PDB file of C-alpha atoms in Angstrom:
ATOM      1  CA  UNK A   1      13.264  16.690 107.594  1.00 65.00           C
ATOM      2  CA  UNK A   2      16.166  19.224 108.246  1.00 73.00           C
ATOM      3  CA  UNK A   3      16.328  21.452 111.186  1.00 83.00           C
ATOM      4  CA  UNK A   4      16.729  25.052 110.081  1.00 87.00           C
ATOM      5  CA  UNK A   5      18.757  27.580 112.155  1.00 89.00           C
ATOM      6  CA  UNK A   6      15.865  29.136 113.747  1.00 90.00           C
ATOM      7  CA  UNK A   7      15.200  25.640 115.193  1.00 88.00           C
ATOM      8  CA  UNK A   8      18.485  25.247 116.928  1.00 90.00           C
ATOM      9  CA  UNK A   9      18.041  28.606 117.839  1.00 90.00           C
ATOM     10  CA  UNK A  10      14.556  27.924 119.475  1.00 91.00           C
ATOM     11  CA  UNK A  11      15.810  25.061 121.284  1.00 91.00           C
ATOM     12  CA  UNK A  12      18.850  26.421 123.078  1.00 92.00           C
ATOM     13  CA  UNK A  13      16.900  29.113 124.283  1.00 92.00           C
ATOM     14  CA  UNK A  14      14.253  26.649 125.866  1.00 92.00           C
ATOM     15  CA  UNK A  15      16.857  24.562 127.393  1.00 92.00           C
ATOM     16  CA  UNK A  16      18.727  28.157 128.961  1.00 91.00           C
ATOM     17  CA  UNK A  17      15.397  28.910 130.144  1.00 91.00           C
ATOM     18  CA  UNK A  18      14.549  25.685 131.511  1.00 89.00           C
ATOM     19  CA  UNK A  19      17.722  25.464 133.564  1.00 88.00           C
ATOM     20  CA  UNK A  20      17.522  28.918 134.935  1.00 88.00           C
ATOM     21  CA  UNK A  21      15.298  27.251 137.427  1.00 88.00           C
ATOM     22  CA  UNK A  22      16.704  24.005 138.403  1.00 88.00           C
ATOM     23  CA  UNK A  23      20.341  22.163 139.132  1.00 85.00           C
ATOM     24  CA  UNK A  24      19.143  19.826 136.284  1.00 85.00           C
ATOM     25  CA  UNK A  25      20.936  19.930 133.016  1.00 87.00           C
ATOM     26  CA  UNK A  26      19.367  18.907 129.693  1.00 91.00           C
ATOM     27  CA  UNK A  27      20.986  17.672 126.610  1.00 92.00           C
ATOM     28  CA  UNK A  28      19.157  17.689 123.602  1.00 92.00           C
ATOM     29  CA  UNK A  29      19.892  15.390 120.542  1.00 93.00           C
ATOM     30  CA  UNK A  30      18.140  15.082 117.058  1.00 93.00           C
ATOM     31  CA  UNK A  31      19.052  12.167 114.775  1.00 93.00           C
ATOM     32  CA  UNK A  32      17.937  11.283 111.441  1.00 92.00           C
ATOM     33  CA  UNK A  33      17.939   7.668 112.276  1.00 93.00           C
ATOM     34  CA  UNK A  34      18.777   5.457 115.167  1.00 92.00           C
ATOM     35  CA  UNK A  35      20.207   2.678 112.516  1.00 92.00           C
ATOM     36  CA  UNK A  36      20.549   1.995 109.173  1.00 92.00           C
ATOM     37  CA  UNK A  37      18.308  -1.365 109.457  1.00 93.00           C
ATOM     38  CA  UNK A  38      20.204  -3.466 107.147  1.00 92.00           C
ATOM     39  CA  UNK A  39      20.192  -6.353 108.811  1.00 92.00           C
ATOM     40  CA  UNK A  40      16.138  -5.847 108.503  1.00 93.00           C
ATOM     41  CA  UNK A  41      16.581  -5.731 105.178  1.00 92.00           C
ATOM     42  CA  UNK A  42      18.877  -9.037 104.655  1.00 93.00           C
ATOM     43  CA  UNK A  43      16.279 -11.083 106.752  1.00 94.00           C
ATOM     44  CA  UNK A  44      13.397  -9.782 104.112  1.00 94.00           C
ATOM     45  CA  UNK A  45      15.339 -10.823 101.509  1.00 93.00           C
ATOM     46  CA  UNK A  46      16.365 -14.504 102.860  1.00 94.00           C
ATOM     47  CA  UNK A  47      12.378 -14.669 103.258  1.00 94.00           C
ATOM     48  CA  UNK A  48      11.942 -13.717  99.520  1.00 92.00           C
ATOM     49  CA  UNK A  49      14.196 -16.320  98.578  1.00 93.00           C
ATOM     50  CA  UNK A  50      12.526 -19.121 100.943  1.00 94.00           C
ATOM     51  CA  UNK A  51       9.166 -17.652  99.491  1.00 93.00           C
ATOM     52  CA  UNK A  52      10.468 -18.370  95.751  1.00 90.00           C
ATOM     53  CA  UNK A  53      11.234 -21.802  96.523  1.00 90.00           C
ATOM     54  CA  UNK A  54       7.835 -22.494  98.574  1.00 91.00           C
ATOM     55  CA  UNK A  55       6.224 -21.235  95.299  1.00 89.00           C
ATOM     56  CA  UNK A  56       8.083 -24.016  93.174  1.00 85.00           C
ATOM     57  CA  UNK A  57       7.446 -26.415  95.820  1.00 85.00           C
ATOM     58  CA  UNK A  58       3.962 -25.876  95.655  1.00 86.00           C
ATOM     59  CA  UNK A  59       3.799 -25.572  91.739  1.00 87.00           C
ATOM     60  CA  UNK A  60       6.398 -28.007  91.000  1.00 80.00           C
ATOM     61  CA  UNK A  61       5.156 -27.413  87.097  1.00 80.00           C
ATOM     62  CA  UNK A  62       7.144 -23.951  87.027  1.00 79.00           C
ATOM     63  CA  UNK A  63      10.520 -26.002  87.202  1.00 75.00           C
ATOM     64  CA  UNK A  64       9.566 -27.748  83.556  1.00 73.00           C
ATOM     65  CA  UNK A  65       8.749 -24.315  82.411  1.00 78.00           C
ATOM     66  CA  UNK A  66      11.719 -22.625  83.788  1.00 73.00           C
ATOM     67  CA  UNK A  67      13.877 -25.303  82.506  1.00 69.00           C
ATOM     68  CA  UNK A  68      12.180 -25.122  79.036  1.00 69.00           C
ATOM     69  CA  UNK A  69      13.517 -21.544  78.526  1.00 68.00           C
ATOM     70  CA  UNK A  70      16.758 -23.299  78.042  1.00 62.00           C
ATOM     71  CA  UNK A  71      16.350 -27.020  77.073  1.00 57.00           C
ATOM     72  CA  UNK A  72      13.820 -28.753  74.755  1.00 53.00           C
ATOM     73  CA  UNK A  73      11.200 -30.195  76.920  1.00 52.00           C
ATOM     74  CA  UNK A  74      10.932 -32.909  73.985  1.00 47.00           C
ATOM     75  CA  UNK A  75      14.655 -34.003  74.077  1.00 51.00           C
ATOM     76  CA  UNK A  76      15.895 -33.470  77.579  1.00 56.00           C
ATOM     77  CA  UNK A  77      13.385 -33.947  80.240  1.00 57.00           C
ATOM     78  CA  UNK A  78      14.433 -32.001  83.202  1.00 60.00           C
ATOM     79  CA  UNK A  79      16.386 -34.339  85.192  1.00 71.00           C
ATOM     80  CA  UNK A  80      16.398 -34.122  89.282  1.00 77.00           C
ATOM     81  CA  UNK A  81      20.015 -32.367  89.128  1.00 77.00           C
ATOM     82  CA  UNK A  82      18.388 -29.814  86.383  1.00 75.00           C
ATOM     83  CA  UNK A  83      15.367 -29.306  88.706  1.00 76.00           C
ATOM     84  CA  UNK A  84      17.369 -28.623  91.766  1.00 81.00           C
ATOM     85  CA  UNK A  85      19.569 -26.280  89.428  1.00 81.00           C
ATOM     86  CA  UNK A  86      16.839 -24.545  88.658  1.00 81.00           C
ATOM     87  CA  UNK A  87      15.326 -24.071  91.984  1.00 84.00           C
ATOM     88  CA  UNK A  88      19.000 -22.573  93.132  1.00 87.00           C
ATOM     89  CA  UNK A  89      18.668 -20.545  90.307  1.00 88.00           C
ATOM     90  CA  UNK A  90      15.624 -19.062  90.994  1.00 88.00           C
ATOM     91  CA  UNK A  91      16.049 -18.494  94.933  1.00 91.00           C
ATOM     92  CA  UNK A  92      19.320 -16.520  93.960  1.00 93.00           C
ATOM     93  CA  UNK A  93      17.600 -14.354  91.748  1.00 92.00           C
ATOM     94  CA  UNK A  94      14.575 -14.008  94.233  1.00 93.00           C
ATOM     95  CA  UNK A  95      17.238 -13.085  96.955  1.00 94.00           C
ATOM     96  CA  UNK A  96      19.231 -10.338  94.849  1.00 94.00           C
ATOM     97  CA  UNK A  97      15.742  -8.610  93.677  1.00 94.00           C
ATOM     98  CA  UNK A  98      14.537  -8.507  97.304  1.00 93.00           C
ATOM     99  CA  UNK A  99      18.038  -7.115  98.584  1.00 92.00           C
ATOM    100  CA  UNK A 100      18.200  -4.732  95.926  1.00 93.00           C
ATOM    101  CA  UNK A 101      14.857  -3.510  96.660  1.00 93.00           C
ATOM    102  CA  UNK A 102      14.853  -3.268 100.267  1.00 92.00           C
ATOM    103  CA  UNK A 103      17.938  -0.849  99.678  1.00 91.00           C
ATOM    104  CA  UNK A 104      15.618   1.657  99.265  1.00 92.00           C
ATOM    105  CA  UNK A 105      15.233   3.366 102.611  1.00 92.00           C
ATOM    106  CA  UNK A 106      11.604   4.216 102.877  1.00 91.00           C
ATOM    107  CA  UNK A 107      10.488   0.568 102.224  1.00 93.00           C
ATOM    108  CA  UNK A 108      12.975  -0.742 104.770  1.00 92.00           C
ATOM    109  CA  UNK A 109      11.821   1.319 107.062  1.00 92.00           C
ATOM    110  CA  UNK A 110       8.219   0.540 106.491  1.00 92.00           C
ATOM    111  CA  UNK A 111       8.790  -2.851 106.774  1.00 92.00           C
ATOM    112  CA  UNK A 112      10.897  -2.678 109.878  1.00 93.00           C
ATOM    113  CA  UNK A 113       8.970  -3.876 113.140  1.00 93.00           C
ATOM    114  CA  UNK A 114       7.787  -1.133 115.582  1.00 92.00           C
ATOM    115  CA  UNK A 115       9.379  -3.158 118.613  1.00 94.00           C
ATOM    116  CA  UNK A 116      12.781  -3.358 116.498  1.00 94.00           C
ATOM    117  CA  UNK A 117      12.336   0.203 115.705  1.00 94.00           C
ATOM    118  CA  UNK A 118      11.855   1.015 119.515  1.00 93.00           C
ATOM    119  CA  UNK A 119      14.654  -1.409 120.957  1.00 94.00           C
ATOM    120  CA  UNK A 120      17.117   0.400 118.198  1.00 95.00           C
ATOM    121  CA  UNK A 121      16.199   3.995 119.320  1.00 95.00           C
ATOM    122  CA  UNK A 122      16.327   3.084 123.258  1.00 94.00           C
ATOM    123  CA  UNK A 123      19.727   1.327 122.435  1.00 94.00           C
ATOM    124  CA  UNK A 124      21.095   4.492 120.483  1.00 94.00           C
ATOM    125  CA  UNK A 125      19.715   6.841 123.235  1.00 93.00           C
ATOM    126  CA  UNK A 126      21.608   4.634 125.586  1.00 92.00           C
ATOM    127  CA  UNK A 127      24.799   5.285 124.200  1.00 92.00           C
ATOM    128  CA  UNK A 128      24.743   8.728 123.520  1.00 91.00           C
ATOM    129  CA  UNK A 129      23.458   9.487 127.257  1.00 89.00           C
ATOM    130  CA  UNK A 130      26.509   7.497 128.532  1.00 87.00           C
ATOM    131  CA  UNK A 131      28.878   9.504 126.484  1.00 83.00           C
ATOM    132  CA  UNK A 132      27.150  12.733 127.218  1.00 79.00           C
ATOM    133  CA  UNK A 133      24.986  13.209 130.380  1.00 75.00           C
ATOM    134  CA  UNK A 134      25.702  10.367 132.860  1.00 71.00           C
ATOM    135  CA  UNK A 135      27.655  11.123 135.808  1.00 73.00           C
ATOM    136  CA  UNK A 136      28.835  14.237 133.911  1.00 74.00           C
ATOM    137  CA  UNK A 137      27.204  16.643 136.484  1.00 76.00           C
ATOM    138  CA  UNK A 138      28.076  17.166 140.261  1.00 79.00           C
ATOM    139  CA  UNK A 139      24.801  16.195 141.311  1.00 77.00           C
ATOM    140  CA  UNK A 140      23.924  13.561 138.795  1.00 82.00           C
ATOM    141  CA  UNK A 141      21.184  15.650 137.701  1.00 82.00           C
ATOM    142  CA  UNK A 142      21.867  15.566 133.898  1.00 85.00           C
ATOM    143  CA  UNK A 143      18.906  14.307 131.477  1.00 89.00           C
ATOM    144  CA  UNK A 144      18.949  13.572 127.702  1.00 92.00           C
ATOM    145  CA  UNK A 145      16.314  14.267 125.527  1.00 93.00           C
ATOM    146  CA  UNK A 146      16.493  12.458 122.219  1.00 94.00           C
ATOM    147  CA  UNK A 147      14.771  12.544 119.249  1.00 93.00           C
ATOM    148  CA  UNK A 148      14.947   9.972 115.986  1.00 93.00           C
ATOM    149  CA  UNK A 149      13.464  11.457 113.159  1.00 90.00           C
ATOM    150  CA  UNK A 150      13.219   8.610 110.915  1.00 90.00           C
ATOM    151  CA  UNK A 151      11.327   6.315 113.597  1.00 90.00           C
ATOM    152  CA  UNK A 152       9.218   8.852 114.900  1.00 87.00           C
ATOM    153  CA  UNK A 153      10.051   7.994 118.341  1.00 89.00           C
ATOM    154  CA  UNK A 154      11.611  10.284 121.300  1.00 90.00           C
ATOM    155  CA  UNK A 155      13.596   8.820 124.570  1.00 91.00           C
ATOM    156  CA  UNK A 156      14.183  10.861 127.832  1.00 91.00           C
ATOM    157  CA  UNK A 157      16.976   9.105 129.901  1.00 90.00           C
ATOM    158  CA  UNK A 158      17.370  10.723 133.188  1.00 86.00           C
ATOM    159  CA  UNK A 159      20.542  10.273 135.681  1.00 86.00           C
ATOM    160  CA  UNK A 160      20.914   8.424 138.814  1.00 81.00           C
ATOM    161  CA  UNK A 161      19.634  11.357 141.116  1.00 82.00           C
ATOM    162  CA  UNK A 162      16.660  12.232 138.772  1.00 85.00           C
ATOM    163  CA  UNK A 163      15.685   8.736 138.185  1.00 80.00           C
ATOM    164  CA  UNK A 164      15.542   8.257 142.213  1.00 80.00           C
ATOM    165  CA  UNK A 165      12.732  11.114 142.616  1.00 82.00           C
ATOM    166  CA  UNK A 166      11.108  11.119 139.193  1.00 80.00           C
ATOM    167  CA  UNK A 167       9.097   8.107 137.558  1.00 78.00           C
ATOM    168  CA  UNK A 168       9.296   7.584 133.973  1.00 76.00           C
ATOM    169  CA  UNK A 169       5.675   8.027 133.535  1.00 79.00           C
ATOM    170  CA  UNK A 170       6.245  11.697 134.607  1.00 80.00           C
ATOM    171  CA  UNK A 171       7.811  12.891 131.641  1.00 83.00           C
ATOM    172  CA  UNK A 172       4.774  11.364 129.621  1.00 83.00           C
ATOM    173  CA  UNK A 173       3.617  14.900 128.695  1.00 82.00           C
ATOM    174  CA  UNK A 174       6.675  15.980 127.361  1.00 85.00           C
ATOM    175  CA  UNK A 175       7.110  13.087 125.381  1.00 87.00           C
ATOM    176  CA  UNK A 176       3.487  13.130 123.883  1.00 87.00           C
ATOM    177  CA  UNK A 177       3.944  16.767 122.862  1.00 85.00           C
ATOM    178  CA  UNK A 178       7.159  16.195 121.219  1.00 88.00           C
ATOM    179  CA  UNK A 179       5.630  13.234 119.153  1.00 86.00           C
ATOM    180  CA  UNK A 180       2.531  15.266 118.089  1.00 87.00           C
ATOM    181  CA  UNK A 181       4.852  18.237 116.857  1.00 87.00           C
ATOM    182  CA  UNK A 182       7.320  15.924 114.901  1.00 86.00           C
ATOM    183  CA  UNK A 183       4.352  14.246 113.272  1.00 86.00           C
ATOM    184  CA  UNK A 184       3.402  17.692 112.234  1.00 86.00           C
ATOM    185  CA  UNK A 185       6.721  18.596 110.586  1.00 86.00           C
ATOM    186  CA  UNK A 186       7.285  21.265 113.667  1.00 88.00           C
ATOM    187  CA  UNK A 187      10.436  19.623 115.193  1.00 90.00           C
ATOM    188  CA  UNK A 188      12.030  22.802 116.615  1.00 90.00           C
ATOM    189  CA  UNK A 189       8.749  23.524 118.052  1.00 90.00           C
ATOM    190  CA  UNK A 190       8.317  19.813 119.637  1.00 90.00           C
ATOM    191  CA  UNK A 191      11.865  19.967 120.970  1.00 91.00           C
ATOM    192  CA  UNK A 192      11.364  23.746 122.707  1.00 91.00           C
ATOM    193  CA  UNK A 193       7.634  22.453 124.035  1.00 91.00           C
ATOM    194  CA  UNK A 194       9.473  19.065 125.519  1.00 91.00           C
ATOM    195  CA  UNK A 195      12.086  20.779 126.986  1.00 92.00           C
ATOM    196  CA  UNK A 196      10.096  23.671 128.750  1.00 91.00           C
ATOM    197  CA  UNK A 197       7.831  20.857 130.292  1.00 89.00           C
ATOM    198  CA  UNK A 198      10.975  18.906 131.382  1.00 89.00           C
ATOM    199  CA  UNK A 199      12.414  21.898 133.242  1.00 89.00           C
ATOM    200  CA  UNK A 200       8.920  22.167 135.022  1.00 89.00           C
ATOM    201  CA  UNK A 201       9.402  19.088 136.552  1.00 87.00           C
ATOM    202  CA  UNK A 202      12.874  19.318 137.233  1.00 88.00           C
ATOM    203  CA  UNK A 203      12.490  22.747 139.022  1.00 88.00           C
ATOM    204  CA  UNK A 204       9.752  20.888 141.296  1.00 87.00           C
ATOM    205  CA  UNK A 205      12.449  18.333 142.306  1.00 86.00           C
ATOM    206  CA  UNK A 206      15.604  19.783 141.871  1.00 87.00           C
ATOM    207  CA  UNK A 207      15.506  23.445 142.340  1.00 89.00           C
ATOM    208  CA  UNK A 208      18.172  25.873 141.105  1.00 86.00           C
ATOM    209  CA  UNK A 209      21.118  26.333 144.163  1.00 84.00           C
ATOM    210  CA  UNK A 210      22.757  29.452 144.534  1.00 80.00           C
ATOM    211  CA  UNK A 211      26.327  28.233 143.730  1.00 79.00           C
ATOM    212  CA  UNK A 212      24.669  25.950 140.487  1.00 73.00           C
ATOM    213  CA  UNK A 213      26.685  26.470 137.672  1.00 80.00           C
ATOM    214  CA  UNK A 214      25.966  25.404 133.829  1.00 77.00           C
ATOM    215  CA  UNK A 215      27.564  21.779 133.363  1.00 79.00           C
ATOM    216  CA  UNK A 216      26.742  20.231 130.009  1.00 84.00           C
ATOM    217  CA  UNK A 217      26.133  22.610 126.517  1.00 83.00           C
ATOM    218  CA  UNK A 218      22.896  24.164 125.796  1.00 86.00           C
ATOM    219  CA  UNK A 219      23.171  23.679 122.122  1.00 90.00           C
ATOM    220  CA  UNK A 220      20.767  21.290 120.416  1.00 91.00           C
ATOM    221  CA  UNK A 221      23.103  18.520 118.949  1.00 90.00           C
ATOM    222  CA  UNK A 222      21.716  17.210 115.355  1.00 91.00           C
ATOM    223  CA  UNK A 223      23.330  13.921 114.172  1.00 89.00           C
TER     224      UNK A 223
END
């Protein structure tokens, strides 16, 4: 899902319009994903390896069957060493197969727990907030609106002055509208709509001062 030039223009215009009535500053960021989740793929590969060993332990006759593929069972019955070696080889093959399977990004994303995605998106949003908006305005009125496309999750993080006056649940309508639009494939519309709703809240609590200046960029940042 790619953003078009029209999407960028729409969101940038929405930020400019929203900031026209408030001292608040809105930073918008859209990321393809918040994490590669390679550790999740590794965990599943280890689980696949253990599952293979569990299968051999449940049906030990499989060890004899596998051993017979490389040795004549009438002449060389599998010893304990041979059985353990067979199990080790099966476990290694299972690990490699699962590791390769989960290199396919859609599958890796599908098996990643929702709670893990939520934590990674929040962590990435916090890192971006600290580098792009936190304490970067005179009155500490910066807001980051962050969307992670692969996870279909968004975060809104506000600077100290805003956080002290606006409860997190106030942003619920803006975030819900954004996620609905993203699921419909209308990322630009969703971001612009969310920005407009955020602007209404900011204008209510932080109306624009006569000496207000544009302290943070209005353009949409795509990562």
